[in-house]
Short mmCIF file of C-alpha atoms in Angstrom, two decimals:
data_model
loop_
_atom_site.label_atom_id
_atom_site.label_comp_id
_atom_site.label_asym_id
_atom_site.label_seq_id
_atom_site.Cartn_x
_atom_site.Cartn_y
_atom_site.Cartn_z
CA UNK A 1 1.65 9.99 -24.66
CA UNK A 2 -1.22 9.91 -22.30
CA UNK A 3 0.53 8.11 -19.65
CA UNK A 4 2.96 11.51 -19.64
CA UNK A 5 0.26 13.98 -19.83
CA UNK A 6 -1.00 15.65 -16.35
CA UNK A 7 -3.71 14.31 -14.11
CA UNK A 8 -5.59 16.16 -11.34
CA UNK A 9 -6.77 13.63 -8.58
CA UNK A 10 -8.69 15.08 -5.98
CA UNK A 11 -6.27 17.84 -4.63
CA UNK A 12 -3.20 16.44 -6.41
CA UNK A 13 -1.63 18.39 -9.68
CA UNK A 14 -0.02 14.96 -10.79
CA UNK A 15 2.61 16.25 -13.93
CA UNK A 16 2.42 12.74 -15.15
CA UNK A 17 0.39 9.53 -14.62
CA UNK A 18 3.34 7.49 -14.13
CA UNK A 19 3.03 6.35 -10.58
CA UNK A 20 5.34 4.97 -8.02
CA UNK A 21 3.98 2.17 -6.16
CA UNK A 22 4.70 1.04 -2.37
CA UNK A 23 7.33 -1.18 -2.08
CA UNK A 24 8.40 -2.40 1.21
CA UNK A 25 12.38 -2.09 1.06
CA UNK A 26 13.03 -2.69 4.83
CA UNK A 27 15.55 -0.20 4.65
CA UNK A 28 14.78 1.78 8.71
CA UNK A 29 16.32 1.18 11.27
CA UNK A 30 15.92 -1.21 14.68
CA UNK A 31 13.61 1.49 15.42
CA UNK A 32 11.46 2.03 12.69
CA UNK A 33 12.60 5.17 12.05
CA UNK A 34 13.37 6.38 8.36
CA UNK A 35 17.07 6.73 7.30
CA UNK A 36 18.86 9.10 5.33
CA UNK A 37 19.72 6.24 2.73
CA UNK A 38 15.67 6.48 1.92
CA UNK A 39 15.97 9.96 1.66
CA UNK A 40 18.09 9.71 -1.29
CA UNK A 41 16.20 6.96 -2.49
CA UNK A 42 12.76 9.01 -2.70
CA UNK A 43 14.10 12.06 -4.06
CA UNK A 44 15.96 9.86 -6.97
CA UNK A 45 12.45 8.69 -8.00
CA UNK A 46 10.74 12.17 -7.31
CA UNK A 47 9.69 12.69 -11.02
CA UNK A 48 6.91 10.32 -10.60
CA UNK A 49 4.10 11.83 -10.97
CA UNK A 50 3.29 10.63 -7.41
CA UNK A 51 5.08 8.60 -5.28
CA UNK A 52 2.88 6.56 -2.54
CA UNK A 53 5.99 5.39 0.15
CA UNK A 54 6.05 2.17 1.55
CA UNK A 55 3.70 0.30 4.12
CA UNK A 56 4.17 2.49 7.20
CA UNK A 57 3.50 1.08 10.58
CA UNK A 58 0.57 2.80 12.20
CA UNK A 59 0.89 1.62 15.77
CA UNK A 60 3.73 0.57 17.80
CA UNK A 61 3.91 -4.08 18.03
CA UNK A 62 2.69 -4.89 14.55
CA UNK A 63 5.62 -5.71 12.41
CA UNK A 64 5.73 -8.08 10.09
CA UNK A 65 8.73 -7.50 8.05
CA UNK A 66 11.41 -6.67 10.54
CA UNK A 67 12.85 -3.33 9.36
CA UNK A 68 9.88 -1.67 7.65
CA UNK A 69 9.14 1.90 9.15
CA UNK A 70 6.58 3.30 11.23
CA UNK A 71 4.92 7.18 11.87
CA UNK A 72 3.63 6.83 15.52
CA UNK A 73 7.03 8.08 17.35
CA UNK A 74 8.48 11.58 17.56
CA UNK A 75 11.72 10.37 15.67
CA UNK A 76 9.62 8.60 13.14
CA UNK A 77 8.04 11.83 11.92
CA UNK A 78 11.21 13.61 12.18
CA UNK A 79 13.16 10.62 9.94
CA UNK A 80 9.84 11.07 7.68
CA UNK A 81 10.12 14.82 7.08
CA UNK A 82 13.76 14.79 5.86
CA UNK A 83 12.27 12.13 3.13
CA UNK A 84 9.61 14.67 2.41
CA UNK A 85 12.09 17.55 2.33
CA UNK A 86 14.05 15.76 -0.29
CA UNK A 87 10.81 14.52 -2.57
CA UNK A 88 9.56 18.40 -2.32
CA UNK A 89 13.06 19.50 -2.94
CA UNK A 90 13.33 17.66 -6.39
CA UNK A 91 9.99 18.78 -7.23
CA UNK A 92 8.13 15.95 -6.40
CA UNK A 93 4.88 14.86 -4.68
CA UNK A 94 4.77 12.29 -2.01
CA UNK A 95 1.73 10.30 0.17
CA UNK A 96 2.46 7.99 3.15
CA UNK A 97 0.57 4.21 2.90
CA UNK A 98 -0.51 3.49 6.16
CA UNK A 99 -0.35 0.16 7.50
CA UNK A 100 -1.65 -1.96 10.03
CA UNK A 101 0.27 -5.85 9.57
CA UNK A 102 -2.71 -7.81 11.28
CA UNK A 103 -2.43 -11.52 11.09
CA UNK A 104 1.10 -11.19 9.11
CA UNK A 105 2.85 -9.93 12.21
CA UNK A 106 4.69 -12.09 14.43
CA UNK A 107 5.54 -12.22 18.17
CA UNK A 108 9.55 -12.48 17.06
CA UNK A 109 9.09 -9.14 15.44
CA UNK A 110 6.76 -7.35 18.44
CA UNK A 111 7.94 -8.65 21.75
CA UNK A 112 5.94 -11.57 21.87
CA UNK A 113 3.01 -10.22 21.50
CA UNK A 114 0.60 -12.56 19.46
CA UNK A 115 -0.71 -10.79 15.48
CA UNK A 116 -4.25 -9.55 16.02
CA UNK A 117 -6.69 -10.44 12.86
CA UNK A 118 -10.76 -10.88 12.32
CA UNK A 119 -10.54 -14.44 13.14
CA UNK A 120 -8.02 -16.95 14.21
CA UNK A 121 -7.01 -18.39 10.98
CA UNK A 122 -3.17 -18.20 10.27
CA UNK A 123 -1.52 -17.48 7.17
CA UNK A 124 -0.17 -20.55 5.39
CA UNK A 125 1.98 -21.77 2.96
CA UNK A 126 4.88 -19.04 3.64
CA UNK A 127 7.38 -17.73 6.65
CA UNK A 128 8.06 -14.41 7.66
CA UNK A 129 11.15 -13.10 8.28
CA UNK A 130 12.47 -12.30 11.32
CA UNK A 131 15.93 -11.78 13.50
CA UNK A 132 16.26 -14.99 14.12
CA UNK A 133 15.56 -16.30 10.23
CA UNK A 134 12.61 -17.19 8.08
CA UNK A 135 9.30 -18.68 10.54
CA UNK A 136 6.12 -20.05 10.25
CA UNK A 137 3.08 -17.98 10.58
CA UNK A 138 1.44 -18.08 13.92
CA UNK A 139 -2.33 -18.27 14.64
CA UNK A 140 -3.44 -14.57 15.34
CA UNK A 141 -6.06 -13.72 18.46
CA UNK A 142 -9.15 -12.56 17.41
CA UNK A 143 -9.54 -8.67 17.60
CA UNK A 144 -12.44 -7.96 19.94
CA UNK A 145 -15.53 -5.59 19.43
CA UNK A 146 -14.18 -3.41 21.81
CA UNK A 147 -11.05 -3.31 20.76
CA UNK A 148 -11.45 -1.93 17.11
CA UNK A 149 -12.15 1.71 17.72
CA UNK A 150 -8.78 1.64 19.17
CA UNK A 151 -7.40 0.64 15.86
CA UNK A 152 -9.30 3.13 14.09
CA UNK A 153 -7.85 5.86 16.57
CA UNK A 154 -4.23 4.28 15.78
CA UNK A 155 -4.77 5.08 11.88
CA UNK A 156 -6.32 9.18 12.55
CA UNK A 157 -3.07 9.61 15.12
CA UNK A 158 -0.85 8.32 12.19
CA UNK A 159 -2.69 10.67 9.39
CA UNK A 160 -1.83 13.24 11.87
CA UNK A 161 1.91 12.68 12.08
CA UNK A 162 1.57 12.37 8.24
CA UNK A 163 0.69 15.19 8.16
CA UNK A 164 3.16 16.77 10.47
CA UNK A 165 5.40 15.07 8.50
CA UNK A 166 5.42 17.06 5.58
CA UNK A 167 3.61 14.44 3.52
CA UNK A 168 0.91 15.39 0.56
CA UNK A 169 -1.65 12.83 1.71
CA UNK A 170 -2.28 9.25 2.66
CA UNK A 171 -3.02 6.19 1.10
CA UNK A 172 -4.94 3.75 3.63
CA UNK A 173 -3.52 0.21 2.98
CA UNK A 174 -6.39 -2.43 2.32
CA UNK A 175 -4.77 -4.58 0.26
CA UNK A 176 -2.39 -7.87 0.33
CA UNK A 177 -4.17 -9.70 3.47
CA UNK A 178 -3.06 -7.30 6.19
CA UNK A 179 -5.55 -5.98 8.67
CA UNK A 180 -8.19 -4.00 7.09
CA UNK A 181 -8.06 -6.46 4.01
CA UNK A 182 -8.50 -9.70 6.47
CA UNK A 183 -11.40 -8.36 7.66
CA UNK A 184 -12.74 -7.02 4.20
CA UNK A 185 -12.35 -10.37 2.43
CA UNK A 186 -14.67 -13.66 3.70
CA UNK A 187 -12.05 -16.13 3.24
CA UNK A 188 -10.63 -14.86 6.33
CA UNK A 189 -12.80 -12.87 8.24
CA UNK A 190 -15.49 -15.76 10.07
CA UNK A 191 -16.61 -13.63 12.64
CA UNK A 192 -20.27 -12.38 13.53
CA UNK A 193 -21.38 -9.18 15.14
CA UNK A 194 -20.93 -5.98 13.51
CA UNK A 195 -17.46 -6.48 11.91
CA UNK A 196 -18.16 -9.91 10.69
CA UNK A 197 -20.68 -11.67 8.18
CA UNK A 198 -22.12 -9.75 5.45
CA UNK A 199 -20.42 -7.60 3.34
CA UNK A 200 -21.24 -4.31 4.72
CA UNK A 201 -20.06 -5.47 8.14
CA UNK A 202 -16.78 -6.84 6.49
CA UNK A 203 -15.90 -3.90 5.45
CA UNK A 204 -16.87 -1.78 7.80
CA UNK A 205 -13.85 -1.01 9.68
CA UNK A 206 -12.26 0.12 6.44
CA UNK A 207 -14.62 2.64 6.15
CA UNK A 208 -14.14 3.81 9.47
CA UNK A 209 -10.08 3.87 8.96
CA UNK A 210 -11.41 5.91 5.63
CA UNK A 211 -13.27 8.68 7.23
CA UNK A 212 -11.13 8.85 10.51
CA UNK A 213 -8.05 9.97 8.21
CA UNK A 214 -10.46 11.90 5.85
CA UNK A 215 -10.77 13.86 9.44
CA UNK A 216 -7.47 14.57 9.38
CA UNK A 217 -6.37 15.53 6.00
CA UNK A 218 -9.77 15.87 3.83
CA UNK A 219 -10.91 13.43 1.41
CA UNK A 220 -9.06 15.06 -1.91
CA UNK A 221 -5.69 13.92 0.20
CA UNK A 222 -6.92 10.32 0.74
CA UNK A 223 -6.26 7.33 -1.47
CA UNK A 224 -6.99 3.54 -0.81
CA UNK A 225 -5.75 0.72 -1.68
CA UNK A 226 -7.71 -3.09 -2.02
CA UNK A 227 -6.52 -5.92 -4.13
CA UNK A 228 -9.77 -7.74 -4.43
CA UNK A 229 -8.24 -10.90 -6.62
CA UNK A 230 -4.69 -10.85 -4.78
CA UNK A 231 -3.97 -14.30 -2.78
CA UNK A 232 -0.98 -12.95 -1.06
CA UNK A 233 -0.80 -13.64 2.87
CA UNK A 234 -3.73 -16.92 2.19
CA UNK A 235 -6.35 -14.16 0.92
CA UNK A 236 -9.42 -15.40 -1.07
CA UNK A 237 -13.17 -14.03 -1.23
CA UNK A 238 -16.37 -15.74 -2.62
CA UNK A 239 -17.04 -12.62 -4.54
CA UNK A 240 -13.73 -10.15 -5.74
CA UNK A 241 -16.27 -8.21 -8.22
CA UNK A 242 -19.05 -7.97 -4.99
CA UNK A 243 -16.21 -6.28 -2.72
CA UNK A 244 -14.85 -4.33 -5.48
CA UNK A 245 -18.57 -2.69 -6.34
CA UNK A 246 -19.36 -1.92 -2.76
CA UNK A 247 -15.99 -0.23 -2.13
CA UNK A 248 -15.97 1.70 -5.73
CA UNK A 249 -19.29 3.11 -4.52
CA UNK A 250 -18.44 3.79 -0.84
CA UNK A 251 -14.98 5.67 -1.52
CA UNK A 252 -16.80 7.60 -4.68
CA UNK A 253 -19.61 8.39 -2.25
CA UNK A 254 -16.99 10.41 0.18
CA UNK A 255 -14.88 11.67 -2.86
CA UNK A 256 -11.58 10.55 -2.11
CA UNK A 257 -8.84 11.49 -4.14
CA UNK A 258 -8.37 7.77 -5.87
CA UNK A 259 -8.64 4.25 -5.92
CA UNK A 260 -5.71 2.25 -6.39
CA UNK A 261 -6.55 -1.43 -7.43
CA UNK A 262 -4.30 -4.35 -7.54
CA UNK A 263 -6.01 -5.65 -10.59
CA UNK A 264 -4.78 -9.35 -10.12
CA UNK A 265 -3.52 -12.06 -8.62
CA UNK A 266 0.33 -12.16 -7.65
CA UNK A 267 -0.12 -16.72 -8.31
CA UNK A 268 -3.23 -16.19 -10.23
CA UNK A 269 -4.70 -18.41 -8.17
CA UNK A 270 -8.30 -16.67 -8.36
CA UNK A 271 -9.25 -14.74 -11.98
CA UNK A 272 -11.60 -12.36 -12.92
CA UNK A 273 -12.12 -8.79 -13.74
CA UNK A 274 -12.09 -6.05 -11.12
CA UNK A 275 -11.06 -3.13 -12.74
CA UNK A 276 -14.30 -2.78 -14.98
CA UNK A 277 -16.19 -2.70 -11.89
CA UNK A 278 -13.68 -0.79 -10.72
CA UNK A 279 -14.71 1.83 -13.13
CA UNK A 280 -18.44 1.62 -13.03
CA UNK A 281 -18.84 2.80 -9.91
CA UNK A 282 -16.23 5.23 -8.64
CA UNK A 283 -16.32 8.60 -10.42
CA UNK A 284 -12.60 9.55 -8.98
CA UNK A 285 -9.60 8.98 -10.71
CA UNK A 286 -9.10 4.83 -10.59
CA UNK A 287 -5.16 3.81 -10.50
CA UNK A 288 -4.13 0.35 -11.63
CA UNK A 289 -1.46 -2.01 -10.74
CA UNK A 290 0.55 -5.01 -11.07
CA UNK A 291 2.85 -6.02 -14.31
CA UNK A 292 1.94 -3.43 -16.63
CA UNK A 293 4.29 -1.90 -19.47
CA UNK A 294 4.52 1.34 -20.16
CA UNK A 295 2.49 0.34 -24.20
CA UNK A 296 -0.09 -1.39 -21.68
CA UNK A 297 -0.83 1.38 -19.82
CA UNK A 298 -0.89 3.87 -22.17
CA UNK A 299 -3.48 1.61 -24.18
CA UNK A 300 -5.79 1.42 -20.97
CA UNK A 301 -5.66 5.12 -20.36
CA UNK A 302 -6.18 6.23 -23.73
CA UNK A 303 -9.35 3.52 -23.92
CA UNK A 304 -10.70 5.45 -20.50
CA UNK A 305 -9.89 1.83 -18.34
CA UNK A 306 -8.21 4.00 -15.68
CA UNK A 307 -6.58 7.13 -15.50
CA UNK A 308 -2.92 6.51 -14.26
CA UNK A 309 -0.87 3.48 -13.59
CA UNK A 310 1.64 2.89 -10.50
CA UNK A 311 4.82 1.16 -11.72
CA UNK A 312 6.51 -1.13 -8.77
CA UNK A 313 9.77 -3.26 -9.67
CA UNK A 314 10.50 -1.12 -13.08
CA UNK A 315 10.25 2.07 -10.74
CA UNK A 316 12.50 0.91 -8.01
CA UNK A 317 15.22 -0.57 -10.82
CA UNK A 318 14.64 3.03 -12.80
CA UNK A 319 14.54 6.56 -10.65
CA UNK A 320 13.80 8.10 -13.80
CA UNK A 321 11.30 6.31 -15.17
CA UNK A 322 9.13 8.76 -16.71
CA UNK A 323 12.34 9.91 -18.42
CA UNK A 324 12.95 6.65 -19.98
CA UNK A 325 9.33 5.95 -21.02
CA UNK A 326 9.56 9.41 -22.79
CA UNK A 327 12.57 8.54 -24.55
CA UNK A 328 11.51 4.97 -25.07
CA UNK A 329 14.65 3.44 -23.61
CA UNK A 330 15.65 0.26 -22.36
CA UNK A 331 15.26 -0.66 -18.64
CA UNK A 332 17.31 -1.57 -16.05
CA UNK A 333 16.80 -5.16 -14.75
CA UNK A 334 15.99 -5.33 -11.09
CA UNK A 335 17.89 -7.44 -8.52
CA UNK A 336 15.53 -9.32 -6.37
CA UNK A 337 18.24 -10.40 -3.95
CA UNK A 338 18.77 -6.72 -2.56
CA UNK A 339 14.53 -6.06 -2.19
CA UNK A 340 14.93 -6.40 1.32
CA UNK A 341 18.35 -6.44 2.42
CA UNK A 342 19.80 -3.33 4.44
CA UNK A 343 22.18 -0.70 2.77
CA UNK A 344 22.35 1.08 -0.80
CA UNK A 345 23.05 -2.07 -3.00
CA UNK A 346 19.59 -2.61 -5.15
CA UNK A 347 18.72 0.56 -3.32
CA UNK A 348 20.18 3.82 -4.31
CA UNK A 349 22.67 2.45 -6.94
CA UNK A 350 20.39 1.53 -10.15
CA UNK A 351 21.33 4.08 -12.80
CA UNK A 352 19.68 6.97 -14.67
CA UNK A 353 20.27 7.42 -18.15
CA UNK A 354 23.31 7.94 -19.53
#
């Protein structure tokens, strides 16, 4: 199969093209600091032919789900490099998606401190949770001029104590309505001035996140992420297949190591095609996700649609997924009800083959 033959991305040997995707598990502690228990649960899934760990806090006072981790402490790195240890260990390869919340925070989950975002439009239509239960959204505060480079600096530092942390690269999170997205996508970004207006503004401190870690690690270690269709989080934009041919050409411009589109729409909500676009215009390796089978994505990598595929729920219910594609065996089923919930129950205790 295709889907199990190598791939080289940028600096990556990839042994297979069978992805893992970032799943927030919300398995750290109080702290945000990685735990043993997601030790073991990397290294089970360490055949992938890359894993790309979970939204990672980039800067202390933006959480927005409560026990996700983080990589701007000294303990955070140090919880991190045991993960890295075990991926490495097993054989694997490993990159760290790095994450800033933005208007998805809340000031339950950061001291009170109010979600920053492009504009001050709240998400509706869902609660976050938090210690004390499931809340409304609040309205965020406007991020101002002044204060972005300080966000771009919070994103090199944590590419830094990626690095330090043992991890293979980075994958810059602009995806899902969090911060770099909000301000990528016109439905939510209203402001003027540089970062606001026009597309090149909107996305302009995405680029800047880009070639601040690029600093750090080189562009052949550096993936991002956008999910121009997604409505997650209250995210629309007048024109997905606009956003997706300026960012194809600016990230294929600097050479990074892939592009990992969300290819649709978790309510399908908004339609259309991104991933031809996609594929026009950046000469990298393109990764696709959301709701494929393994038949699917063999059938878009053999027809040159993309060149690997990253596999979310069917990778966290199956640590050897790769095995069981090869061997074209049955699943196991995941269990929603432990995504989120602390300890090793939908965690480290679905099954390998028998």
């Amino acid at each position: 199969m295709k889907l199990l033959s190598p791939l080289t991305a940028g600096a990556f040997k990839l042994p297979n093209r069978v992805l893992m995707a970032p799943l927030t598990r919300c398995r750290a502690d109080a702290d945000h600091n990685p735990t043993p228990l997601m030790a073991e649960y990397y290294a089970q899934r360490a055949s992938a032919g890359l894993i790309i760990a979970e939204a990672t806090m980039v800067m202390e006072g933006n959480s927005s789900f409560w026990m996700e981790p983080g990589i701007y402490s000294v303990a955070q790195v140090k919880g991190w490099k045991a993960v890295t240890d075990a991926v490495h260990a097993k054989g694997g390869q490993i990159v760290l998606q790095l994450w800033h919340g933005g208007r998805a925070c809340h000031p339950l989950l950061n001291g009170g401190a109010q979600p920053v975002a492009p504009s001050a439009i709240p998400i509706t239509g869902d609660e976050v949770h938090t210690p004390e239960g499931k809340k409304p959204y609040v309205t965020p505060r406007e991020l101002r001029d002044d204060e972005i480079p300080g966000i771009v600096a919070g994103f090199k530092k944590a590419a830094e104590n990626a690095k330090a942390a043992g991890f293979d690269g980075v994958e810059v999170h602009g995806a899902n309505g969090y911060l770099l997205d909000e301000f990528l996508r016109d439905g939510a970004n209203k402001r003027s001035g540089p970062y606001g207006g026009p597309l090149e503004n909107r996305a302009r401190l995405m680029l800047e996140v880009l070639d601040a870690v690029i600093s750090v690690l080189g562009a052949d270690r550096v993936g991002l992420r956008i999910s121009p269709l997604n409505s997650y989080n209250s995210m629309i934009d007048s024109d997905p297949v606009g956003v997706t041919t300026y960012i194809a050409q600016q990230c294929s411009t600097r050479g990074i190591a892939y592009l990992h589109m969300m290819r649709a729409d978790f309510f399908q909500a908004q339609q259309g095609d991104v991933m031809t676009p996609a594929r026009q215009h950046f000469q990298g390796t393109l990764i696709s996700n959301m709701g494929y089978t393994a038949d699917e994505a063999e059938q878009a990598i053999t027809e040159g649609k993309l060149d690997a595929v990253a596999f979310g729920t069917s990778f966290l219910a199956n640590p050897d997924l790769p095995a069981r594609i090869a061997a074209k065996a049955s699943l196991n089923a995941p269990n929603p009800a432990r995504f989120y919930s602390p300890g090793p129950e939908g965690y480290t205790d679905y099954p390998a083959m028998s």
